[in-house]
CSV table of C-alpha atoms in Angstrom, one decimal:
chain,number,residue,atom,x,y,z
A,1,UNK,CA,128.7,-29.7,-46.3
A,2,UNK,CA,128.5,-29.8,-50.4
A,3,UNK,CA,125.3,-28.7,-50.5
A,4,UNK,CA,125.6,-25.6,-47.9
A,5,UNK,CA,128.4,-24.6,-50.5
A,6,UNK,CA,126.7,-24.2,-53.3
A,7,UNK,CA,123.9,-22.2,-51.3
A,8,UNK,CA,123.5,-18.5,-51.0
A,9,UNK,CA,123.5,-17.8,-47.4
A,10,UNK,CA,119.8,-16.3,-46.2
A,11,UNK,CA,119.0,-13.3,-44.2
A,12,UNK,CA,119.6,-13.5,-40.2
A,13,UNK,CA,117.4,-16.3,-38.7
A,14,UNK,CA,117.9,-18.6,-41.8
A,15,UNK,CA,119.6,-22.3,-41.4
A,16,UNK,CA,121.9,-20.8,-44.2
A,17,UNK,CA,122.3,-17.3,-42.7
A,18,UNK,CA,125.0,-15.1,-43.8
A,19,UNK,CA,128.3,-14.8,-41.1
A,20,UNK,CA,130.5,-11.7,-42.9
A,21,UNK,CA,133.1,-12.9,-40.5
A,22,UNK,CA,133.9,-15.9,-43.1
A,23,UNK,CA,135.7,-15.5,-45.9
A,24,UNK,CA,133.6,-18.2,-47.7
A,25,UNK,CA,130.5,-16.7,-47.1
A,26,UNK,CA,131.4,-14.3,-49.6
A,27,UNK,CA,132.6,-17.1,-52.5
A,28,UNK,CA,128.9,-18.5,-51.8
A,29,UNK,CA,127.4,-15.6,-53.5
A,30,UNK,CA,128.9,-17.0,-56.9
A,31,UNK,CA,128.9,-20.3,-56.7
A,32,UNK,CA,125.0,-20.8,-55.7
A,33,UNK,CA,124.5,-20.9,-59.3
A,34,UNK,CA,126.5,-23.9,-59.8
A,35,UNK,CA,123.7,-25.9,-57.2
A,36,UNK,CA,120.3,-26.8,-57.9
A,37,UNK,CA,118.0,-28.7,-55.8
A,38,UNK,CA,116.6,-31.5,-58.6
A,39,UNK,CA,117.5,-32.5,-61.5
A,40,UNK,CA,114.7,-31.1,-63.4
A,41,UNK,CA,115.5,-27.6,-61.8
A,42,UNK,CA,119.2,-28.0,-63.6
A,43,UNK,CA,118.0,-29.2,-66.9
A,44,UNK,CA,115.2,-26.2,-66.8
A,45,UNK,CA,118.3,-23.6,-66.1
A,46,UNK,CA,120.9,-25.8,-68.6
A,47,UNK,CA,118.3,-25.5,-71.3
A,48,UNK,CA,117.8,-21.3,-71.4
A,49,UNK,CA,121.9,-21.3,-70.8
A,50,UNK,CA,122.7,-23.4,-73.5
A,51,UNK,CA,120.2,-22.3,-75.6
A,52,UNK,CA,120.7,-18.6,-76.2
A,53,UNK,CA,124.3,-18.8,-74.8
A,54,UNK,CA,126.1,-19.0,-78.1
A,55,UNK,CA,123.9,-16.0,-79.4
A,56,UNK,CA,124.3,-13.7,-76.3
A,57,UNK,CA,128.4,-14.7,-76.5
A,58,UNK,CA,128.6,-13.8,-80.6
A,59,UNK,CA,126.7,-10.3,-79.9
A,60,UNK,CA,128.6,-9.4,-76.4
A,61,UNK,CA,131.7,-11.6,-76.5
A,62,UNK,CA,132.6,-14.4,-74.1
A,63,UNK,CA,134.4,-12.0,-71.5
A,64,UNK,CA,131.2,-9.5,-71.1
A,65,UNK,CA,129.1,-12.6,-71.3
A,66,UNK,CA,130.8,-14.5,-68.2
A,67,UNK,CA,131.2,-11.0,-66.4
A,68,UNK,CA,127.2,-10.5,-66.9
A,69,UNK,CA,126.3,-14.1,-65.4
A,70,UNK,CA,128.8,-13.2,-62.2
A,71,UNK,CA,127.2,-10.1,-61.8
A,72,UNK,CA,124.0,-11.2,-61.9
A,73,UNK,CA,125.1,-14.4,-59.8
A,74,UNK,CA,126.6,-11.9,-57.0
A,75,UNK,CA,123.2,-9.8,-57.1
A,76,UNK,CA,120.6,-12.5,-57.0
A,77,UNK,CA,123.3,-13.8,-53.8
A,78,UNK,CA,123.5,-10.6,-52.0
A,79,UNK,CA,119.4,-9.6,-52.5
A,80,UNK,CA,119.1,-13.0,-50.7
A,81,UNK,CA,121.2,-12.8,-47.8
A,82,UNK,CA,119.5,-9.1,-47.0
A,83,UNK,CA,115.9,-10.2,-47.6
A,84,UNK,CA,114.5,-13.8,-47.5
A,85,UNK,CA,115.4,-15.9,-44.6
A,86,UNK,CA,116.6,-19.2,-46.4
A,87,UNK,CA,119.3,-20.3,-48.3
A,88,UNK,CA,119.1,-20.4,-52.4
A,89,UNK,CA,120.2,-22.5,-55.3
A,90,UNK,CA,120.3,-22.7,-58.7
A,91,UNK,CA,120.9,-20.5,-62.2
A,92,UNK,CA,117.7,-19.4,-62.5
A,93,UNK,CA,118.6,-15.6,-62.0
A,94,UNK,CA,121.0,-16.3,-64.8
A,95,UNK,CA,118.9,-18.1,-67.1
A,96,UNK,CA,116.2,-15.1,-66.9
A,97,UNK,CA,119.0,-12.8,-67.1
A,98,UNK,CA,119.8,-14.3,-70.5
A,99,UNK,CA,116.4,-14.5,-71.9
A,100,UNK,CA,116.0,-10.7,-71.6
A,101,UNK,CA,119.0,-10.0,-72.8
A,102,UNK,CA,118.6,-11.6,-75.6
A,103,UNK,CA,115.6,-9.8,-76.8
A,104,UNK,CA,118.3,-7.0,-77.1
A,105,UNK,CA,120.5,-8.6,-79.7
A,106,UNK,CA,118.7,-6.8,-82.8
A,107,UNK,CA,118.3,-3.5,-81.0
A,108,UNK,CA,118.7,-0.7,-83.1
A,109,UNK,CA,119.5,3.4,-81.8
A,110,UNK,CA,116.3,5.1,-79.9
A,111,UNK,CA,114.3,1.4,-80.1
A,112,UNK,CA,112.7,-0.7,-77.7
A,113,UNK,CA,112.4,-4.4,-79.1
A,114,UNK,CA,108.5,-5.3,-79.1
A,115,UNK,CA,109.9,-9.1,-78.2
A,116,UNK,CA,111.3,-7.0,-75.1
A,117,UNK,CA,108.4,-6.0,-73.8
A,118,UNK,CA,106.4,-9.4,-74.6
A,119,UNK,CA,109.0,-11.2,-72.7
A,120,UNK,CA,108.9,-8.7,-69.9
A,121,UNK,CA,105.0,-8.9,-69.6
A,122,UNK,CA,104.9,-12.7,-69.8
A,123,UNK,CA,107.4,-13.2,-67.7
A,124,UNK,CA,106.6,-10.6,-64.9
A,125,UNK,CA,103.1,-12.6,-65.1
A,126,UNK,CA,104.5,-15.1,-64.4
A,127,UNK,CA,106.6,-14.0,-61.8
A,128,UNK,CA,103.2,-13.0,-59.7
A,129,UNK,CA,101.6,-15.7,-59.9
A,130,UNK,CA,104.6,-17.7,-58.7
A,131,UNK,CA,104.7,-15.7,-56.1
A,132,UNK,CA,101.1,-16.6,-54.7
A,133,UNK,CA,101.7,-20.5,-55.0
A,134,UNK,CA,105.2,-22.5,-54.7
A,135,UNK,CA,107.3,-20.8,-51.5
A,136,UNK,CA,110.3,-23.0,-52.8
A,137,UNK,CA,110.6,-20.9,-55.8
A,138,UNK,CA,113.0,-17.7,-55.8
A,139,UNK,CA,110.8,-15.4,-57.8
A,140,UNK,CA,113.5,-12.4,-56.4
A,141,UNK,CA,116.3,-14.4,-57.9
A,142,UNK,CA,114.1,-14.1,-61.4
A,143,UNK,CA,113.0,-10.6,-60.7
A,144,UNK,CA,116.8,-10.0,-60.1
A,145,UNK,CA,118.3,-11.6,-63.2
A,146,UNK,CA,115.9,-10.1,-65.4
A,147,UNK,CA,116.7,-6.6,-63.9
A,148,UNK,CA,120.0,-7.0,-64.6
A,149,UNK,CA,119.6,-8.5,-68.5
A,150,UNK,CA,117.6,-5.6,-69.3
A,151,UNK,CA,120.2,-3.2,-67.4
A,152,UNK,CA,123.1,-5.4,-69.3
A,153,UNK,CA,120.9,-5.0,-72.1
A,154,UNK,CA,119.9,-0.7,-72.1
A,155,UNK,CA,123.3,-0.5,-71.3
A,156,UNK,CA,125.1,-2.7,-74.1
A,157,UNK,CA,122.4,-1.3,-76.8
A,158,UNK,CA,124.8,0.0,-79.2
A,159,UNK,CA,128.2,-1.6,-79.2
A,160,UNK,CA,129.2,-3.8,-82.3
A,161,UNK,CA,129.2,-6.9,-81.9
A,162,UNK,CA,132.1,-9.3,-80.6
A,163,UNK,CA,133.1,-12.1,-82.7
A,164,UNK,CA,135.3,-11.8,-85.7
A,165,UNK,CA,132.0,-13.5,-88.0
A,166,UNK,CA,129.7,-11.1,-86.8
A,167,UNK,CA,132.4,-8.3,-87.6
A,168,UNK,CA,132.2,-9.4,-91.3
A,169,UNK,CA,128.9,-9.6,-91.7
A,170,UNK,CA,128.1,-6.2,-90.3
A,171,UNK,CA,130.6,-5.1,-92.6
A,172,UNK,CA,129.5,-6.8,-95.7
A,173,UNK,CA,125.9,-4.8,-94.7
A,174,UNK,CA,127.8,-1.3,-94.6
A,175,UNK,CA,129.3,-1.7,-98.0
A,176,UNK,CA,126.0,-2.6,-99.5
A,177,UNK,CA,126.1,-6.7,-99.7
A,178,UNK,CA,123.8,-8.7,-98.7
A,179,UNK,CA,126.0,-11.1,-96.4
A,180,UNK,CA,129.5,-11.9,-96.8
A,181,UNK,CA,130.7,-14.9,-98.7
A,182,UNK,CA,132.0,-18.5,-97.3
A,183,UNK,CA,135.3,-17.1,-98.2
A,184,UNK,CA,134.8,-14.1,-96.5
A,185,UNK,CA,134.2,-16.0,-93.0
C-alpha cells in the first residue's frame, strides 16, 4: 500500500497502471520522488540534492527552486504513465535536473557554459549505455529531468540572482569592488 504510493503509475498493462478516474492517481505524479527502491538509490539522489541544492536555491531562490523540482517531478510522472509499462520511483529526474541546471549558474548574455555541454555529453553517454544494460533503471526519468534543467536553465539565463548575499555581492561588482565586506553581508 506505502510503496504503490510513492510510485508513479505505468502505462496501461502495468501492475502500477494509471486509473484517471482516482483522484490519487494524480498526487502520485509528485510524490514518486519521495520513494526509492534501496537505500543506495536514495543516498545516490540525496547526495546530487544536497549537494548543489544550496547553490541552485542562492542563484534561483527557494520558491523557483521547489517549483522546478515539482515540475520536473510531475513530467518525469506523466512521460511514465504515457510510455513505459511499470511503475517508477525515486528523485533521480530531479537530481539530473539539478546537475544541469547548475552548469547555468555563471551564465552570462548570448553564452553557452562549456561545463554545459561536458555535462550534457557525459551524461547523455551515459544515458545510452544505461539504456542497453540495467531495465530497472529509468533512463526517461534522467532524459526528462535534464530536459527540463536545461529548459529551467535557457530559460532562467539572465535574471539576478535571489538571495539578499548574492544581491550584494553583484552589487559590490557593479560599483567596481572586488566583493563586499563582512559588514556589508
Amino acid at each position: 500500500m506505502i510503496d504503490s504510493f510513492f510510485t508513479a503509475p505505468g502505462a496501461i498493462g502495468s501492475e502500477y497502471a494509471f486509473n484517471w478516474k482516482n483522484p490519487l492517481e494524480y498526487l502520485k505524479f509528485f510524490s514518486h520522488v519521495l520513494g526509492h527502491k534501496t537505500w543506495a538509490h536514495l543516498l545516490g539522489n540525496l547526495s546530487f540534492i544536497l549537494l548543489l541544492g544550496p547553490l541552485l536555491e542562492e542563484r534561483y531562490g527557494s520558491t523557483m527552486l521547489m517549483l522546478m523540482m515539482a515540475t520536473t517531478a510531475m513530467v518525469t510522472g506523466v512521460l511514465n504513465a504515457a510510455f513505459i509499462p511499470r511503475g517508477m520511483l525515486g528523485a533521480s529526474g530531479v537530481a539530473f535536473m539539478m546537475i544541469l541546471l547548475s552548469s547555468f549558474t555563471a551564465i552570462s548574455k548570448n553564452q553557452i557554459p562549456l561545463t554545459f555541454i561536458f555535462v550534457l555529453v557525459l551524461f547523455l553517454g551515459q544515458e545510452i549505455m544505461t539504456s542497453f544494460g540495467n531495465k530497472d533503471i529509468a533512463v526517461l526519468a534522467h532524459v526528462a529531468g535534464g530536459l527540463c534543467g536545461s529548459l529551467f536553465g535557457f530559460l532562467n539565463a539572465y535574471k539576478p540572482p535571489k538571495s539578499s548575499s548574492a544581491k550584494k555581492v553583484a552589487a559590490a561588482e557593479e560599483n567596481g569592488r572586488a566583493s563586499p565586506s563582512e559588514s556589508d553581508l
